[in-house]
Amino acid sequence: MVGIILAFPIAGPLVDIMSRKLSKVKGGHQPEFRLYSMVIPFIVCSPGLLLFGFTCIKGSYVGPAVGFALQAAGLTLVPSAVISYTIDSYPYHASEAVASINLLTSLMSFALSRTAPQWLQRVGVRQLFIDMSVVQWAHFIGLTLPLLFLGPWVRKHTAAFHAKVGGRTLGAASMGHADH
C-alpha cells in the first residue's frame, strides 16, 4: 500500500514530463518517448522482488515490506507508461487497446496465481523470486524495446491494415449489407 500511495500521484505526471523533455530534445513528439519511463520499473521492480524473497527467508519483516513497496511502486508506473503510449499511438482505437491491455494483465495475473504454488514447492522461495525477477525483466525488455525501435513501423502497418479491413467492414455495415 505504501508503494502505491507514494507512486500513484507521480506516475502519470512523470511519464508526461519525460515525454515532453524528449520531445523538446528530439524536436518533435513520438509516442515511443513515453516508453522511456519504463526504465524506472525495470530498475525498481525486480530488485524489490529479490529483496522480498531474500529477506523473507531470513524471517525479516522490514525487508519484505520494503521489497513489496518497491515492487508496487514500480508496477504503478507501468500502466501509466503503457496505456498513455497506447492511447498516444492509437487514439481512434484507444478503448479497444486499453481493454486488450487490461485483459492481458488479468491473464498474466491469473496464470501466475495458478502456477506459483507448484513453482514454489518445486524450486523453493529463493529460486522462485530469482525466477520471477528474471521473468519480470524479460517482460519489460521484451515488450518495451521492440516498440521503442519498431513503434513507427508497427503503427504504419496497423493503420494500413485497419484502413483495408476496417474500411470494408464499416462500408458494408453502413449500407446494410452484412455479407460484404
mmCIF file with all atom_site columns, C-alpha atoms in Angstrom:
data_model
loop_
_atom_site.group_PDB
_atom_site.id
_atom_site.type_symbol
_atom_site.label_atom_id
_atom_site.label_alt_id
_atom_site.label_comp_id
_atom_site.label_asym_id
_atom_site.label_entity_id
_atom_site.label_seq_id
_atom_site.pdbx_PDB_ins_code
_atom_site.Cartn_x
_atom_site.Cartn_y
_atom_site.Cartn_z
_atom_site.occupancy
_atom_site.B_iso_or_equiv
_atom_site.pdbx_formal_charge
_atom_site.auth_seq_id
_atom_site.auth_comp_id
_atom_site.auth_asym_id
_atom_site.auth_atom_id
_atom_site.pdbx_PDB_model_num
ATOM 1   C CA . MET A 1 1   ? 0.000   0.000   0.000   1.00 0.00 ? 1   MET A CA 1
ATOM 2   C CA . VAL A 1 2   ? 2.849   2.370   0.832   1.00 0.00 ? 2   VAL A CA 1
ATOM 3   C CA . GLY A 1 3   ? 4.476   1.883   -2.578  1.00 0.00 ? 3   GLY A CA 1
ATOM 4   C CA . ILE A 1 4   ? 1.226   2.573   -4.386  1.00 0.00 ? 4   ILE A CA 1
ATOM 5   C CA . ILE A 1 5   ? 0.451   5.636   -2.271  1.00 0.00 ? 5   ILE A CA 1
ATOM 6   C CA . LEU A 1 6   ? 3.913   7.054   -2.961  1.00 0.00 ? 6   LEU A CA 1
ATOM 7   C CA . ALA A 1 7   ? 3.962   6.270   -6.688  1.00 0.00 ? 7   ALA A CA 1
ATOM 8   C CA . PHE A 1 8   ? 0.345   6.917   -7.694  1.00 0.00 ? 8   PHE A CA 1
ATOM 9   C CA . PRO A 1 9   ? 0.423   10.732  -7.677  1.00 0.00 ? 9   PRO A CA 1
ATOM 10  C CA . ILE A 1 10  ? 3.674   10.915  -9.627  1.00 0.00 ? 10  ILE A CA 1
ATOM 11  C CA . ALA A 1 11  ? 3.282   8.022   -12.113 1.00 0.00 ? 11  ALA A CA 1
ATOM 12  C CA . GLY A 1 12  ? 1.248   9.829   -14.784 1.00 0.00 ? 12  GLY A CA 1
ATOM 13  C CA . PRO A 1 13  ? 2.993   13.198  -14.499 1.00 0.00 ? 13  PRO A CA 1
ATOM 14  C CA . LEU A 1 14  ? 6.416   11.502  -14.602 1.00 0.00 ? 14  LEU A CA 1
ATOM 15  C CA . VAL A 1 15  ? 5.588   9.797   -17.907 1.00 0.00 ? 15  VAL A CA 1
ATOM 16  C CA . ASP A 1 16  ? 4.343   13.105  -19.333 1.00 0.00 ? 16  ASP A CA 1
ATOM 17  C CA . ILE A 1 17  ? 7.379   15.058  -18.110 1.00 0.00 ? 17  ILE A CA 1
ATOM 18  C CA . MET A 1 18  ? 9.819   12.536  -19.596 1.00 0.00 ? 18  MET A CA 1
ATOM 19  C CA . SER A 1 19  ? 7.899   12.533  -22.878 1.00 0.00 ? 19  SER A CA 1
ATOM 20  C CA . ARG A 1 20  ? 7.843   16.355  -23.059 1.00 0.00 ? 20  ARG A CA 1
ATOM 21  C CA . LYS A 1 21  ? 11.569  16.626  -22.342 1.00 0.00 ? 21  LYS A CA 1
ATOM 22  C CA . LEU A 1 22  ? 12.418  14.035  -25.007 1.00 0.00 ? 22  LEU A CA 1
ATOM 23  C CA . SER A 1 23  ? 10.094  15.791  -27.462 1.00 0.00 ? 23  SER A CA 1
ATOM 24  C CA . LYS A 1 24  ? 11.961  19.056  -26.841 1.00 0.00 ? 24  LYS A CA 1
ATOM 25  C CA . VAL A 1 25  ? 15.377  17.425  -27.256 1.00 0.00 ? 25  VAL A CA 1
ATOM 26  C CA . LYS A 1 26  ? 14.390  15.472  -30.375 1.00 0.00 ? 26  LYS A CA 1
ATOM 27  C CA . GLY A 1 27  ? 12.456  18.342  -31.952 1.00 0.00 ? 27  GLY A CA 1
ATOM 28  C CA . GLY A 1 28  ? 9.085   16.611  -32.129 1.00 0.00 ? 28  GLY A CA 1
ATOM 29  C CA . HIS A 1 29  ? 6.826   14.189  -30.313 1.00 0.00 ? 29  HIS A CA 1
ATOM 30  C CA . GLN A 1 30  ? 6.737   10.427  -30.802 1.00 0.00 ? 30  GLN A CA 1
ATOM 31  C CA . PRO A 1 31  ? 4.525   8.105   -28.720 1.00 0.00 ? 31  PRO A CA 1
ATOM 32  C CA . GLU A 1 32  ? 7.614   5.961   -28.038 1.00 0.00 ? 32  GLU A CA 1
ATOM 33  C CA . PHE A 1 33  ? 9.022   8.717   -25.829 1.00 0.00 ? 33  PHE A CA 1
ATOM 34  C CA . ARG A 1 34  ? 6.517   7.601   -23.179 1.00 0.00 ? 34  ARG A CA 1
ATOM 35  C CA . LEU A 1 35  ? 8.122   4.157   -23.076 1.00 0.00 ? 35  LEU A CA 1
ATOM 36  C CA . TYR A 1 36  ? 11.438  5.527   -21.831 1.00 0.00 ? 36  TYR A CA 1
ATOM 37  C CA . SER A 1 37  ? 9.838   5.850   -18.408 1.00 0.00 ? 37  SER A CA 1
ATOM 38  C CA . MET A 1 38  ? 9.754   2.022   -18.280 1.00 0.00 ? 38  MET A CA 1
ATOM 39  C CA . VAL A 1 39  ? 13.385  2.254   -17.190 1.00 0.00 ? 39  VAL A CA 1
ATOM 40  C CA . ILE A 1 40  ? 12.178  3.085   -13.672 1.00 0.00 ? 40  ILE A CA 1
ATOM 41  C CA . PRO A 1 41  ? 10.095  -0.091  -13.188 1.00 0.00 ? 41  PRO A CA 1
ATOM 42  C CA . PHE A 1 42  ? 12.954  -2.040  -14.768 1.00 0.00 ? 42  PHE A CA 1
ATOM 43  C CA . ILE A 1 43  ? 15.326  -0.698  -12.107 1.00 0.00 ? 43  ILE A CA 1
ATOM 44  C CA . VAL A 1 44  ? 12.902  -0.819  -9.143  1.00 0.00 ? 44  VAL A CA 1
ATOM 45  C CA . CYS A 1 45  ? 10.525  -3.791  -9.552  1.00 0.00 ? 45  CYS A CA 1
ATOM 46  C CA . SER A 1 46  ? 12.759  -6.825  -9.856  1.00 0.00 ? 46  SER A CA 1
ATOM 47  C CA . PRO A 1 47  ? 15.160  -5.716  -7.110  1.00 0.00 ? 47  PRO A CA 1
ATOM 48  C CA . GLY A 1 48  ? 12.045  -5.280  -4.951  1.00 0.00 ? 48  GLY A CA 1
ATOM 49  C CA . LEU A 1 49  ? 11.077  -8.882  -5.665  1.00 0.00 ? 49  LEU A CA 1
ATOM 50  C CA . LEU A 1 50  ? 14.587  -10.059 -4.827  1.00 0.00 ? 50  LEU A CA 1
ATOM 51  C CA . LEU A 1 51  ? 14.634  -8.065  -1.598  1.00 0.00 ? 51  LEU A CA 1
ATOM 52  C CA . PHE A 1 52  ? 11.265  -9.523  -0.657  1.00 0.00 ? 52  PHE A CA 1
ATOM 53  C CA . GLY A 1 53  ? 12.317  -13.111 -1.344  1.00 0.00 ? 53  GLY A CA 1
ATOM 54  C CA . PHE A 1 54  ? 15.787  -12.983 0.165   1.00 0.00 ? 54  PHE A CA 1
ATOM 55  C CA . THR A 1 55  ? 14.746  -11.222 3.382   1.00 0.00 ? 55  THR A CA 1
ATOM 56  C CA . CYS A 1 56  ? 11.581  -13.290 3.814   1.00 0.00 ? 56  CYS A CA 1
ATOM 57  C CA . ILE A 1 57  ? 13.745  -16.423 4.072   1.00 0.00 ? 57  ILE A CA 1
ATOM 58  C CA . LYS A 1 58  ? 15.649  -14.864 6.950   1.00 0.00 ? 58  LYS A CA 1
ATOM 59  C CA . GLY A 1 59  ? 12.473  -14.067 8.894   1.00 0.00 ? 59  GLY A CA 1
ATOM 60  C CA . SER A 1 60  ? 12.649  -10.324 8.408   1.00 0.00 ? 60  SER A CA 1
ATOM 61  C CA . TYR A 1 61  ? 9.536   -8.198  8.405   1.00 0.00 ? 61  TYR A CA 1
ATOM 62  C CA . VAL A 1 62  ? 11.104  -4.962  7.206   1.00 0.00 ? 62  VAL A CA 1
ATOM 63  C CA . GLY A 1 63  ? 12.865  -6.370  4.135   1.00 0.00 ? 63  GLY A CA 1
ATOM 64  C CA . PRO A 1 64  ? 9.764   -7.963  2.603   1.00 0.00 ? 64  PRO A CA 1
ATOM 65  C CA . ALA A 1 65  ? 7.730   -4.813  3.330   1.00 0.00 ? 65  ALA A CA 1
ATOM 66  C CA . VAL A 1 66  ? 10.296  -2.588  1.607   1.00 0.00 ? 66  VAL A CA 1
ATOM 67  C CA . GLY A 1 67  ? 10.682  -5.069  -1.260  1.00 0.00 ? 67  GLY A CA 1
ATOM 68  C CA . PHE A 1 68  ? 6.952   -5.242  -1.815  1.00 0.00 ? 68  PHE A CA 1
ATOM 69  C CA . ALA A 1 69  ? 6.694   -1.443  -1.625  1.00 0.00 ? 69  ALA A CA 1
ATOM 70  C CA . LEU A 1 70  ? 9.360   -1.165  -4.350  1.00 0.00 ? 70  LEU A CA 1
ATOM 71  C CA . GLN A 1 71  ? 7.516   -3.707  -6.471  1.00 0.00 ? 71  GLN A CA 1
ATOM 72  C CA . ALA A 1 72  ? 4.164   -1.958  -6.005  1.00 0.00 ? 72  ALA A CA 1
ATOM 73  C CA . ALA A 1 73  ? 5.630   1.490   -6.695  1.00 0.00 ? 73  ALA A CA 1
ATOM 74  C CA . GLY A 1 74  ? 7.324   0.310   -9.886  1.00 0.00 ? 74  GLY A CA 1
ATOM 75  C CA . LEU A 1 75  ? 4.253   -1.534  -11.108 1.00 0.00 ? 75  LEU A CA 1
ATOM 76  C CA . THR A 1 76  ? 2.165   1.602   -10.537 1.00 0.00 ? 76  THR A CA 1
ATOM 77  C CA . LEU A 1 77  ? 4.242   3.322   -13.217 1.00 0.00 ? 77  LEU A CA 1
ATOM 78  C CA . VAL A 1 78  ? 3.840   0.542   -15.802 1.00 0.00 ? 78  VAL A CA 1
ATOM 79  C CA . PRO A 1 79  ? 0.171   1.166   -16.674 1.00 0.00 ? 79  PRO A CA 1
ATOM 80  C CA . SER A 1 80  ? 0.803   4.914   -16.858 1.00 0.00 ? 80  SER A CA 1
ATOM 81  C CA . ALA A 1 81  ? 3.534   4.376   -19.430 1.00 0.00 ? 81  ALA A CA 1
ATOM 82  C CA . VAL A 1 82  ? 1.881   1.579   -21.396 1.00 0.00 ? 82  VAL A CA 1
ATOM 83  C CA . ILE A 1 83  ? -1.640  2.982   -21.525 1.00 0.00 ? 83  ILE A CA 1
ATOM 84  C CA . SER A 1 84  ? -0.503  6.521   -22.358 1.00 0.00 ? 84  SER A CA 1
ATOM 85  C CA . TYR A 1 85  ? 1.729   5.094   -25.125 1.00 0.00 ? 85  TYR A CA 1
ATOM 86  C CA . THR A 1 86  ? -1.181  3.076   -26.489 1.00 0.00 ? 86  THR A CA 1
ATOM 87  C CA . ILE A 1 87  ? -3.614  5.981   -26.441 1.00 0.00 ? 87  ILE A CA 1
ATOM 88  C CA . ASP A 1 88  ? -0.990  8.250   -27.995 1.00 0.00 ? 88  ASP A CA 1
ATOM 89  C CA . SER A 1 89  ? -0.274  5.682   -30.725 1.00 0.00 ? 89  SER A CA 1
ATOM 90  C CA . TYR A 1 90  ? -3.846  4.637   -31.487 1.00 0.00 ? 90  TYR A CA 1
ATOM 91  C CA . PRO A 1 91  ? -6.189  7.450   -30.404 1.00 0.00 ? 91  PRO A CA 1
ATOM 92  C CA . TYR A 1 92  ? -9.094  6.189   -32.552 1.00 0.00 ? 92  TYR A CA 1
ATOM 93  C CA . HIS A 1 93  ? -8.853  2.688   -31.089 1.00 0.00 ? 93  HIS A CA 1
ATOM 94  C CA . ALA A 1 94  ? -7.909  3.618   -27.527 1.00 0.00 ? 94  ALA A CA 1
ATOM 95  C CA . SER A 1 95  ? -10.832 1.871   -25.841 1.00 0.00 ? 95  SER A CA 1
ATOM 96  C CA . GLU A 1 96  ? -10.137 -1.450  -27.580 1.00 0.00 ? 96  GLU A CA 1
ATOM 97  C CA . ALA A 1 97  ? -6.401  -1.154  -26.977 1.00 0.00 ? 97  ALA A CA 1
ATOM 98  C CA . VAL A 1 98  ? -6.801  -0.365  -23.273 1.00 0.00 ? 98  VAL A CA 1
ATOM 99  C CA . ALA A 1 99  ? -9.309  -3.219  -22.906 1.00 0.00 ? 99  ALA A CA 1
ATOM 100 C CA . SER A 1 100 ? -6.754  -5.548  -24.529 1.00 0.00 ? 100 SER A CA 1
ATOM 101 C CA . ILE A 1 101 ? -4.041  -4.368  -22.140 1.00 0.00 ? 101 ILE A CA 1
ATOM 102 C CA . ASN A 1 102 ? -6.337  -4.982  -19.162 1.00 0.00 ? 102 ASN A CA 1
ATOM 103 C CA . LEU A 1 103 ? -7.194  -8.452  -20.490 1.00 0.00 ? 103 LEU A CA 1
ATOM 104 C CA . LEU A 1 104 ? -3.526  -9.327  -20.927 1.00 0.00 ? 104 LEU A CA 1
ATOM 105 C CA . THR A 1 105 ? -2.716  -8.059  -17.434 1.00 0.00 ? 105 THR A CA 1
ATOM 106 C CA . SER A 1 106 ? -5.530  -10.119 -15.921 1.00 0.00 ? 106 SER A CA 1
ATOM 107 C CA . LEU A 1 107 ? -4.483  -13.237 -17.824 1.00 0.00 ? 107 LEU A CA 1
ATOM 108 C CA . MET A 1 108 ? -0.891  -12.851 -16.644 1.00 0.00 ? 108 MET A CA 1
ATOM 109 C CA . SER A 1 109 ? -2.053  -12.412 -13.031 1.00 0.00 ? 109 SER A CA 1
ATOM 110 C CA . PHE A 1 110 ? -4.315  -15.439 -13.316 1.00 0.00 ? 110 PHE A CA 1
ATOM 111 C CA . ALA A 1 111 ? -1.525  -17.570 -14.789 1.00 0.00 ? 111 ALA A CA 1
ATOM 112 C CA . LEU A 1 112 ? 0.861   -16.521 -12.032 1.00 0.00 ? 112 LEU A CA 1
ATOM 113 C CA . SER A 1 113 ? -1.647  -17.244 -9.278  1.00 0.00 ? 113 SER A CA 1
ATOM 114 C CA . ARG A 1 114 ? -2.340  -20.692 -10.750 1.00 0.00 ? 114 ARG A CA 1
ATOM 115 C CA . THR A 1 115 ? 1.304   -21.681 -11.196 1.00 0.00 ? 115 THR A CA 1
ATOM 116 C CA . ALA A 1 116 ? 3.125   -20.006 -8.285  1.00 0.00 ? 116 ALA A CA 1
ATOM 117 C CA . PRO A 1 117 ? 2.245   -22.562 -5.552  1.00 0.00 ? 117 PRO A CA 1
ATOM 118 C CA . GLN A 1 118 ? 3.612   -25.519 -7.543  1.00 0.00 ? 118 GLN A CA 1
ATOM 119 C CA . TRP A 1 119 ? 6.548   -23.418 -8.688  1.00 0.00 ? 119 TRP A CA 1
ATOM 120 C CA . LEU A 1 120 ? 7.333   -22.541 -5.049  1.00 0.00 ? 120 LEU A CA 1
ATOM 121 C CA . GLN A 1 121 ? 7.180   -26.189 -3.974  1.00 0.00 ? 121 GLN A CA 1
ATOM 122 C CA . ARG A 1 122 ? 9.409   -27.243 -6.863  1.00 0.00 ? 122 ARG A CA 1
ATOM 123 C CA . VAL A 1 123 ? 12.209  -24.650 -6.564  1.00 0.00 ? 123 VAL A CA 1
ATOM 124 C CA . GLY A 1 124 ? 11.927  -23.016 -3.124  1.00 0.00 ? 124 GLY A CA 1
ATOM 125 C CA . VAL A 1 125 ? 11.473  -19.403 -2.072  1.00 0.00 ? 125 VAL A CA 1
ATOM 126 C CA . ARG A 1 126 ? 14.884  -18.070 -3.061  1.00 0.00 ? 126 ARG A CA 1
ATOM 127 C CA . GLN A 1 127 ? 14.864  -19.514 -6.578  1.00 0.00 ? 127 GLN A CA 1
ATOM 128 C CA . LEU A 1 128 ? 11.201  -18.574 -7.087  1.00 0.00 ? 128 LEU A CA 1
ATOM 129 C CA . PHE A 1 129 ? 11.926  -14.893 -6.507  1.00 0.00 ? 129 PHE A CA 1
ATOM 130 C CA . ILE A 1 130 ? 15.030  -15.015 -8.695  1.00 0.00 ? 130 ILE A CA 1
ATOM 131 C CA . ASP A 1 131 ? 12.967  -16.605 -11.466 1.00 0.00 ? 131 ASP A CA 1
ATOM 132 C CA . MET A 1 132 ? 10.131  -14.097 -11.034 1.00 0.00 ? 132 MET A CA 1
ATOM 133 C CA . SER A 1 133 ? 12.614  -11.222 -11.236 1.00 0.00 ? 133 SER A CA 1
ATOM 134 C CA . VAL A 1 134 ? 14.111  -12.587 -14.442 1.00 0.00 ? 134 VAL A CA 1
ATOM 135 C CA . VAL A 1 135 ? 10.645  -13.118 -15.938 1.00 0.00 ? 135 VAL A CA 1
ATOM 136 C CA . GLN A 1 136 ? 9.672   -9.581  -14.994 1.00 0.00 ? 136 GLN A CA 1
ATOM 137 C CA . TRP A 1 137 ? 12.825  -8.113  -16.527 1.00 0.00 ? 137 TRP A CA 1
ATOM 138 C CA . ALA A 1 138 ? 12.241  -10.193 -19.667 1.00 0.00 ? 138 ALA A CA 1
ATOM 139 C CA . HIS A 1 139 ? 8.675   -8.885  -19.951 1.00 0.00 ? 139 HIS A CA 1
ATOM 140 C CA . PHE A 1 140 ? 9.783   -5.289  -19.512 1.00 0.00 ? 140 PHE A CA 1
ATOM 141 C CA . ILE A 1 141 ? 12.574  -5.623  -22.071 1.00 0.00 ? 141 ILE A CA 1
ATOM 142 C CA . GLY A 1 142 ? 10.647  -7.900  -24.430 1.00 0.00 ? 142 GLY A CA 1
ATOM 143 C CA . LEU A 1 143 ? 7.640   -5.613  -24.613 1.00 0.00 ? 143 LEU A CA 1
ATOM 144 C CA . THR A 1 144 ? 9.386   -2.226  -24.455 1.00 0.00 ? 144 THR A CA 1
ATOM 145 C CA . LEU A 1 145 ? 12.474  -2.485  -26.682 1.00 0.00 ? 145 LEU A CA 1
ATOM 146 C CA . PRO A 1 146 ? 10.682  -3.755  -29.803 1.00 0.00 ? 146 PRO A CA 1
ATOM 147 C CA . LEU A 1 147 ? 8.177   -0.905  -29.513 1.00 0.00 ? 147 LEU A CA 1
ATOM 148 C CA . LEU A 1 148 ? 10.930  1.654   -28.966 1.00 0.00 ? 148 LEU A CA 1
ATOM 149 C CA . PHE A 1 149 ? 12.640  0.602   -32.183 1.00 0.00 ? 149 PHE A CA 1
ATOM 150 C CA . LEU A 1 150 ? 9.737   -0.612  -34.303 1.00 0.00 ? 150 LEU A CA 1
ATOM 151 C CA . GLY A 1 151 ? 6.842   1.504   -32.989 1.00 0.00 ? 151 GLY A CA 1
ATOM 152 C CA . PRO A 1 152 ? 6.510   3.804   -36.021 1.00 0.00 ? 152 PRO A CA 1
ATOM 153 C CA . TRP A 1 153 ? 6.671   0.803   -38.372 1.00 0.00 ? 153 TRP A CA 1
ATOM 154 C CA . VAL A 1 154 ? 4.028   -1.065  -36.344 1.00 0.00 ? 154 VAL A CA 1
ATOM 155 C CA . ARG A 1 155 ? 1.728   1.970   -36.299 1.00 0.00 ? 155 ARG A CA 1
ATOM 156 C CA . LYS A 1 156 ? 2.090   2.444   -40.053 1.00 0.00 ? 156 LYS A CA 1
ATOM 157 C CA . HIS A 1 157 ? 1.248   -1.176  -40.814 1.00 0.00 ? 157 HIS A CA 1
ATOM 158 C CA . THR A 1 158 ? -1.626  -1.450  -38.341 1.00 0.00 ? 158 THR A CA 1
ATOM 159 C CA . ALA A 1 159 ? -3.136  1.744   -39.768 1.00 0.00 ? 159 ALA A CA 1
ATOM 160 C CA . ALA A 1 160 ? -2.841  0.352   -43.303 1.00 0.00 ? 160 ALA A CA 1
ATOM 161 C CA . PHE A 1 161 ? -4.368  -2.962  -42.203 1.00 0.00 ? 161 PHE A CA 1
ATOM 162 C CA . HIS A 1 162 ? -7.232  -1.225  -40.438 1.00 0.00 ? 162 HIS A CA 1
ATOM 163 C CA . ALA A 1 163 ? -7.910  1.017   -43.421 1.00 0.00 ? 163 ALA A CA 1
ATOM 164 C CA . LYS A 1 164 ? -8.020  -2.023  -45.683 1.00 0.00 ? 164 LYS A CA 1
ATOM 165 C CA . VAL A 1 165 ? -10.005 -4.388  -43.467 1.00 0.00 ? 165 VAL A CA 1
ATOM 166 C CA . GLY A 1 166 ? -11.880 -1.960  -41.243 1.00 0.00 ? 166 GLY A CA 1
ATOM 167 C CA . GLY A 1 167 ? -12.911 0.273   -44.106 1.00 0.00 ? 167 GLY A CA 1
ATOM 168 C CA . ARG A 1 168 ? -14.606 -2.606  -45.904 1.00 0.00 ? 168 ARG A CA 1
ATOM 169 C CA . THR A 1 169 ? -16.412 -3.731  -42.761 1.00 0.00 ? 169 THR A CA 1
ATOM 170 C CA . LEU A 1 170 ? -17.629 -0.226  -41.952 1.00 0.00 ? 170 LEU A CA 1
ATOM 171 C CA . GLY A 1 171 ? -18.747 0.372   -45.536 1.00 0.00 ? 171 GLY A CA 1
ATOM 172 C CA . ALA A 1 172 ? -20.753 -2.858  -45.703 1.00 0.00 ? 172 ALA A CA 1
ATOM 173 C CA . ALA A 1 173 ? -22.412 -2.231  -42.350 1.00 0.00 ? 173 ALA A CA 1
ATOM 174 C CA . SER A 1 174 ? -23.403 1.325   -43.250 1.00 0.00 ? 174 SER A CA 1
ATOM 175 C CA . MET A 1 175 ? -25.027 0.123   -46.489 1.00 0.00 ? 175 MET A CA 1
ATOM 176 C CA . GLY A 1 176 ? -26.977 -2.538  -44.622 1.00 0.00 ? 176 GLY A CA 1
ATOM 177 C CA . HIS A 1 177 ? -25.127 -5.365  -46.360 1.00 0.00 ? 177 HIS A CA 1
ATOM 178 C CA . ALA A 1 178 ? -23.684 -7.605  -43.663 1.00 0.00 ? 178 ALA A CA 1
ATOM 179 C CA . ASP A 1 179 ? -22.402 -10.144 -46.175 1.00 0.00 ? 179 ASP A CA 1
ATOM 180 C CA . HIS A 1 180 ? -19.831 -7.890  -47.923 1.00 0.00 ? 180 HIS A CA 1
#
